[in-house]
Steps between C-alpha positions, in 0.01 A plus 500: 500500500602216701734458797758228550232265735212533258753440212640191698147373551400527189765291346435231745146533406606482129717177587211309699256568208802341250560205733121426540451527088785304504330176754182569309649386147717208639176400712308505165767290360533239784061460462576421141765294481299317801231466285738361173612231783151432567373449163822280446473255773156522641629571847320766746604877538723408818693175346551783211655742728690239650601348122608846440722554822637151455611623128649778636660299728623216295702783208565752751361756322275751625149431565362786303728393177348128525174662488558686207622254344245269567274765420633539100516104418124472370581801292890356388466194541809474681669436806869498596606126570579555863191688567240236321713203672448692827122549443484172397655316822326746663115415380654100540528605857182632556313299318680153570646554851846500395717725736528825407867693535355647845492119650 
């Protein structure tokens, strides 16, 4: 039915439409966990995204696993120790002027 080209295409097409569900969920869950952050520490969307990067940066752990994280502690009311004493310093540093791990 289908030759080796279109079968090779296909798959790649299959692939791309994985990878983009794939950004699409973990976009979702950045935009929440953004918004958690928000609600937290009354900061604006961009000091979130930067909150959240700093997080990431601070446990070196993957953005997307912050978020998700970040994401489920209104609903678990939890938050490992490393991860809320990251977000803390971090919302201290954008919302006192203390250095962040970047300077």
């Amino acid at each position: 039915m289908f030759d080796d080209a279109e079968r090779r295409a296909l798959a790649a097409l299959e692939e791309e439409v994985a990878q983009l569900r794939h950004a699409v969920t973990a976009h979702a869950t950045v935009d929440q966990a953004m918004g958690v952050v928000i609600a937290y520490s009354g900061v604006t969307p961009e000091a979130a995204w930067e909150i959240l990067r700093d997080v990431s940066q601070r446990t070196n752990t993957k953005l997307r696993e912050i978020a998700e994280q970040i994401r489920q502690w209104p609903h678990c009311e939890w938050l490992p120790e490393e991860v809320r004493g990251a977000l803390e310093a971090a919302v201290r540093a954008r919302t006192e002027g203390t250095p962040t791990a970047e300077t």
